[in-house]
Short mmCIF file of C-alpha atoms in Angstrom, two decimals:
data_model
loop_
_atom_site.label_atom_id
_atom_site.label_comp_id
_atom_site.label_asym_id
_atom_site.label_seq_id
_atom_site.Cartn_x
_atom_site.Cartn_y
_atom_site.Cartn_z
CA MET A 1 14.92 1.44 -19.03
CA ILE A 2 12.77 0.34 -15.77
CA GLN A 3 12.47 -3.30 -15.07
CA ASP A 4 9.56 -4.97 -13.87
CA SER A 5 9.78 -6.41 -10.98
CA SER A 6 5.95 -8.07 -10.70
CA TYR A 7 5.51 -11.84 -10.17
CA LEU A 8 3.24 -14.33 -10.23
CA LEU A 9 3.23 -16.99 -7.49
CA PRO A 10 0.43 -19.84 -9.22
CA GLY A 11 -2.11 -21.34 -7.13
CA ASN A 12 -5.99 -22.38 -6.31
CA HIS A 13 -8.64 -20.16 -7.58
CA ASN A 14 -8.62 -17.60 -5.01
CA GLY A 15 -6.42 -14.82 -5.90
CA VAL A 16 -4.80 -11.74 -4.30
CA LEU A 17 -3.02 -8.48 -5.85
CA LEU A 18 -0.94 -7.01 -3.58
CA ILE A 19 0.00 -3.17 -4.07
CA HIS A 20 3.53 -1.67 -2.66
CA GLY A 21 3.79 2.28 -1.51
CA LEU A 22 4.80 5.27 -2.95
CA THR A 23 8.41 4.71 -4.55
CA GLY A 24 8.61 1.39 -3.19
CA THR A 25 8.50 -2.05 -4.87
CA PRO A 26 7.12 -5.42 -5.07
CA ASN A 27 9.98 -6.82 -3.03
CA GLU A 28 8.32 -5.48 -0.16
CA MET A 29 5.01 -7.46 -0.72
CA ARG A 30 7.60 -10.63 -1.25
CA ILE A 31 7.30 -12.22 2.19
CA LEU A 32 3.65 -11.91 2.57
CA ALA A 33 2.73 -13.19 -1.55
CA LYS A 34 5.12 -15.99 -0.10
CA GLY A 35 2.94 -16.97 2.85
CA LEU A 36 -0.54 -16.62 1.01
CA ASN A 37 0.89 -19.05 -1.61
CA ALA A 38 1.84 -21.11 0.96
CA VAL A 39 -1.20 -21.76 1.99
CA GLY A 40 -2.79 -21.80 -1.52
CA PHE A 41 -3.72 -18.72 -3.02
CA THR A 42 -2.91 -17.49 -5.86
CA VAL A 43 -0.50 -14.49 -5.62
CA TYR A 44 0.30 -11.52 -8.07
CA SER A 45 2.50 -8.51 -7.02
CA MET A 46 2.50 -5.85 -8.94
CA GLN A 47 4.71 -3.34 -9.93
CA LEU A 48 3.51 0.62 -10.24
CA ALA A 49 3.87 3.22 -13.04
CA GLY A 50 6.87 4.83 -12.84
CA HIS A 51 8.51 3.02 -10.00
CA CYS A 52 11.56 0.70 -9.88
CA GLY A 53 13.52 3.03 -11.83
CA ASN A 54 14.97 6.70 -10.92
CA GLU A 55 13.28 9.85 -9.55
CA GLU A 56 12.77 11.25 -12.93
CA ASP A 57 10.81 7.88 -14.20
CA LEU A 58 8.58 7.79 -11.38
CA CYS A 59 7.71 11.96 -11.92
CA GLN A 60 6.48 11.25 -15.34
CA THR A 61 3.58 9.58 -13.98
CA THR A 62 0.56 10.92 -12.11
CA TRP A 63 -1.72 9.02 -9.56
CA GLN A 64 -3.95 7.90 -12.37
CA ASP A 65 -1.13 6.30 -14.21
CA TRP A 66 -0.16 4.53 -11.08
CA TYR A 67 -3.78 3.29 -10.48
CA GLN A 68 -4.09 1.89 -14.40
CA THR A 69 -1.66 -0.66 -13.83
CA VAL A 70 -3.42 -1.21 -10.86
CA GLN A 71 -6.60 -1.70 -12.98
CA ASP A 72 -4.95 -3.86 -15.63
CA SER A 73 -3.05 -5.84 -12.78
CA ALA A 74 -6.49 -6.89 -11.46
CA ASP A 75 -7.65 -7.51 -14.95
CA PHE A 76 -4.60 -10.00 -14.83
CA LEU A 77 -5.71 -11.75 -12.25
CA ALA A 78 -8.69 -12.10 -12.33
CA GLN A 79 -8.17 -14.24 -15.63
CA LYS A 80 -6.69 -16.76 -13.48
CA VAL A 81 -9.04 -17.11 -10.14
CA ASP A 82 -12.88 -16.93 -9.22
CA ASN A 83 -12.10 -14.98 -6.39
CA LEU A 84 -10.64 -12.14 -6.17
CA PHE A 85 -8.62 -10.15 -3.21
CA VAL A 86 -6.54 -7.19 -3.12
CA ALA A 87 -4.23 -6.37 -0.08
CA GLY A 88 -1.39 -2.84 -0.42
CA LEU A 89 1.03 -1.75 1.51
CA SER A 90 1.16 2.61 3.06
CA MET A 91 0.14 4.26 -0.36
CA GLY A 92 -0.75 1.38 -2.02
CA SER A 93 -3.44 0.64 0.48
CA LEU A 94 -5.56 3.75 -1.18
CA LEU A 95 -5.28 1.74 -4.68
CA ALA A 96 -6.67 -1.22 -3.14
CA LEU A 97 -9.24 1.12 -1.60
CA LYS A 98 -10.21 2.49 -4.66
CA LEU A 99 -10.05 -0.38 -6.54
CA ALA A 100 -12.77 -1.70 -4.40
CA ALA A 101 -14.71 1.41 -4.44
CA ASP A 102 -14.16 1.16 -8.10
CA ARG A 103 -15.47 -3.11 -7.99
CA PRO A 104 -17.69 -3.95 -5.50
CA THR A 105 -18.81 -6.88 -7.00
CA GLN A 106 -15.70 -7.94 -7.86
CA ILE A 107 -13.29 -7.05 -5.02
CA LYS A 108 -14.48 -10.12 -2.20
CA GLY A 109 -12.24 -8.28 0.21
CA VAL A 110 -9.30 -6.06 0.91
CA GLY A 111 -6.16 -5.88 2.92
CA VAL A 112 -6.01 -2.13 4.27
CA LEU A 113 -2.06 -2.34 5.69
CA ALA A 114 -0.38 0.95 7.09
CA ALA A 115 -2.87 3.20 5.45
CA THR A 116 -1.39 6.41 4.25
CA PHE A 117 -3.33 9.24 3.51
CA LYS A 118 -1.10 11.83 4.67
CA TYR A 119 3.02 12.00 6.20
CA ASP A 120 2.09 12.66 10.39
CA GLY A 121 4.00 9.83 11.83
CA TRP A 122 6.72 10.39 14.62
CA SER A 123 9.76 10.59 12.67
CA ILE A 124 8.32 12.85 10.10
CA PRO A 125 10.21 16.18 10.53
CA TYR A 126 7.79 19.11 11.88
CA TRP A 127 7.78 21.25 9.02
CA VAL A 128 7.05 18.74 6.60
CA LYS A 129 3.89 17.61 8.32
CA LYS A 130 3.34 21.33 8.49
CA LEU A 131 3.73 21.84 4.55
CA TYR A 132 2.97 18.72 3.18
CA PHE A 133 -0.57 20.29 2.21
CA LEU A 134 1.36 23.01 -0.05
CA LEU A 135 2.69 20.25 -2.33
CA VAL A 136 -0.14 20.35 -4.98
CA LEU A 137 0.47 23.90 -5.37
CA PHE A 138 3.77 23.65 -5.48
CA LYS A 139 3.63 21.33 -8.39
CA LYS A 140 0.53 23.66 -10.28
CA LEU A 141 3.07 26.57 -9.57
CA GLY A 142 6.15 24.43 -11.05
CA LEU A 143 8.13 25.42 -7.61
CA PHE A 144 10.32 22.78 -5.78
CA GLN A 145 9.51 20.19 -8.79
CA LYS A 146 13.75 19.06 -8.49
CA LYS A 147 13.56 18.46 -4.59
CA SER A 148 12.74 15.34 -2.75
CA PHE A 149 11.98 14.60 0.72
CA ILE A 150 14.76 11.75 1.72
CA GLU A 151 13.72 9.94 4.03
CA LYS A 152 15.93 8.88 7.74
CA PRO A 153 16.11 6.27 9.65
CA PRO A 154 14.30 4.60 10.85
CA TYR A 155 13.11 4.00 7.47
CA GLY A 156 9.60 2.52 8.60
CA LEU A 157 11.53 -0.26 10.17
CA LYS A 158 12.36 -1.43 13.98
CA ASP A 159 13.84 -4.50 13.39
CA GLU A 160 17.10 -3.43 13.30
CA ARG A 161 18.98 -5.94 11.17
CA ILE A 162 16.37 -6.08 8.58
CA ARG A 163 16.94 -1.39 8.57
CA ALA A 164 20.17 -2.28 8.28
CA THR A 165 20.01 -4.57 4.63
CA VAL A 166 17.09 -2.19 3.18
CA SER A 167 18.76 0.84 3.74
CA GLU A 168 21.97 -0.09 2.12
CA SER A 169 20.30 -1.39 -0.73
CA MET A 170 18.12 1.87 -1.11
CA LEU A 171 21.24 4.08 -0.27
CA SER A 172 22.81 1.99 -2.74
CA GLY A 173 20.58 3.06 -5.48
CA ASP A 174 19.27 -0.16 -5.95
CA SER A 175 15.83 1.04 -5.91
CA ALA A 176 14.21 -2.03 -8.40
CA SER A 177 15.15 -4.01 -4.94
CA ALA A 178 14.59 -1.43 -2.22
CA GLY A 179 12.84 1.80 -3.69
CA LEU A 180 14.09 5.02 -3.70
CA ALA A 181 15.73 7.05 -0.38
CA GLY A 182 14.26 10.27 -1.56
CA ASN A 183 9.82 11.05 -2.34
CA PRO A 184 10.33 13.41 -5.04
CA LEU A 185 7.96 16.60 -4.07
CA PRO A 186 5.42 15.72 -7.55
CA ALA A 187 4.58 12.41 -6.79
CA LEU A 188 4.37 13.00 -2.95
CA ALA A 189 2.06 16.12 -4.73
CA GLU A 190 0.40 13.26 -6.86
CA MET A 191 -0.61 10.75 -3.55
CA GLN A 192 -1.94 14.48 -2.00
CA LEU A 193 -4.44 14.05 -4.82
CA LEU A 194 -5.31 9.93 -4.61
CA ALA A 195 -5.68 10.63 -0.98
CA LYS A 196 -8.08 13.32 -1.42
CA GLN A 197 -9.94 11.40 -4.54
CA VAL A 198 -9.95 7.76 -2.46
CA LYS A 199 -11.14 10.05 1.18
CA LYS A 200 -14.47 10.47 -0.97
CA GLN A 201 -14.81 6.97 -2.19
CA LEU A 202 -14.43 5.28 0.78
CA PRO A 203 -17.81 4.85 1.74
CA GLN A 204 -18.03 3.39 -1.71
CA VAL A 205 -16.15 0.20 -0.56
CA ILE A 206 -18.35 -2.13 1.07
CA CYS A 207 -16.50 -5.32 0.89
CA PRO A 208 -15.02 -6.50 4.01
CA CYS A 209 -11.82 -4.82 5.67
CA LEU A 210 -8.40 -6.20 7.55
CA ILE A 211 -6.78 -2.89 8.97
CA MET A 212 -3.78 -3.20 10.15
CA HIS A 213 -1.32 -0.89 11.12
CA SER A 214 1.58 -0.28 13.99
CA GLY A 215 0.78 1.93 17.10
CA HIS A 216 4.01 3.35 16.73
CA ASP A 217 3.60 3.76 12.89
CA ASP A 218 6.41 6.47 12.58
CA ILE A 219 5.21 7.46 8.80
CA ALA A 220 1.68 7.40 9.10
CA ASP A 221 -0.47 8.19 12.23
CA ILE A 222 -2.72 5.44 12.99
CA LYS A 223 -5.55 7.90 14.25
CA THR A 224 -5.08 10.05 11.34
CA ASN A 225 -5.15 7.51 8.93
CA ALA A 226 -6.19 3.44 9.93
CA ARG A 227 -8.81 4.75 11.77
CA LEU A 228 -10.08 7.06 9.30
CA VAL A 229 -10.48 3.86 7.05
CA GLU A 230 -12.32 2.09 9.73
CA LYS A 231 -14.72 5.41 10.26
CA ASN A 232 -15.62 5.71 6.97
CA VAL A 233 -15.38 2.78 4.80
CA SER A 234 -19.55 0.84 4.84
CA GLY A 235 -18.30 -2.82 4.57
CA PRO A 236 -17.70 -4.75 7.73
CA THR A 237 -14.08 -4.13 8.93
CA THR A 238 -11.65 -6.43 11.42
CA PHE A 239 -8.72 -3.89 12.74
CA ILE A 240 -5.29 -4.84 14.24
CA THR A 241 -3.03 -2.76 15.99
CA LEU A 242 0.50 -4.18 15.93
CA ASP A 243 2.58 -3.05 18.90
CA ASP A 244 6.30 -4.23 17.63
CA SER A 245 6.25 -2.61 14.40
CA TYR A 246 6.75 0.33 12.59
CA HIS A 247 5.58 1.41 9.40
CA LEU A 248 6.68 -1.40 6.92
CA ILE A 249 4.71 -4.35 8.64
CA THR A 250 4.82 -6.38 5.49
CA ILE A 251 8.38 -6.81 6.00
CA ASP A 252 9.03 -6.09 9.87
CA ARG A 253 9.02 -7.84 13.50
CA GLN A 254 5.50 -8.67 12.73
CA ARG A 255 5.31 -9.86 9.42
CA LYS A 256 4.26 -13.18 10.07
CA GLU A 257 1.25 -12.05 12.22
CA VAL A 258 0.55 -10.25 9.13
CA ILE A 259 0.82 -13.05 7.03
CA ASN A 260 -1.58 -15.34 9.46
CA GLU A 261 -4.39 -12.55 9.80
CA CYS A 262 -4.19 -12.01 6.04
CA ILE A 263 -4.58 -15.33 5.21
CA SER A 264 -7.28 -16.00 8.03
CA PHE A 265 -9.25 -12.43 6.68
CA PHE A 266 -9.52 -14.04 2.83
CA GLU A 267 -9.98 -17.67 3.40
CA GLN A 268 -12.96 -16.80 5.80
CA ILE A 269 -14.63 -14.28 2.88
CA ALA A 270 -13.21 -17.51 0.53
CA SER A 271 -15.05 -20.25 2.35
CA SER A 272 -18.43 -18.38 3.00
CA SER A 273 -18.15 -17.00 -0.49
CA SER A 274 -17.80 -20.61 -1.81
CA SER A 275 -20.75 -22.39 0.88
CA SER A 276 -23.24 -19.36 -0.79
CA SER A 277 -22.61 -20.22 -4.44
CA THR A 278 -22.79 -24.03 -4.07
CA THR A 279 -26.72 -23.70 -1.71
CA LYS A 280 -29.21 -24.86 -3.83
CA ILE A 281 -32.39 -23.28 -3.57
CA PRO A 282 -35.23 -25.25 -2.47
#
């Protein structure tokens, strides 16, 4: 049975929905969640469908299932706050962008953290980059559906101490804490379908976007992922390049910078929203 690892940190009337990445867990958002909550935000870090279990659990779900849990979580948090923000890590940022595109009047701002439309970072093997586009076809044909792409060091982490802790939990099979060690090919195919859909919808994102990405991302190259978002969304963007982190920027060396930038970004929007709502028309 999959354990629900979602958690709610009560705060003020400004809420932030946090979305983890593919094969990840709400734990990878916990430091950010605590940082946001410490300054008053109500934070809900959700768990995507099929996650925090085994590979079979994940492969029984589709990207539509993942997105449905995002929508349900947004509805849950919206009942508790006046202003709703969303931030996602890796694939989670794609789901966050889709939510903003689908709910332009509800979502006030998006944190796009290490956006991942495709695995093309410097640590990804050449054959994976070249064959990635075939995964959807493989799934349709039922080929290689029991195979997984096993992650290799540095596991998205530049900080060696944190890397050792995360890899130990991940390789021990503690998926509820650190996620899965492998990326099942069927799940990667679903992520590719999600990426295709989100690319089409980027122009529909009209709210402000905070885009943060490492210039040394080992999983997703900044030029083909983060810059894609910056170029295609319709809302105003703030682009920040990190220089001392790899992919998992919410827990890596510059995690405090990620927290501070998110706080500043969301607070500024919340402040302007509050001002406009209290302004009286003469």
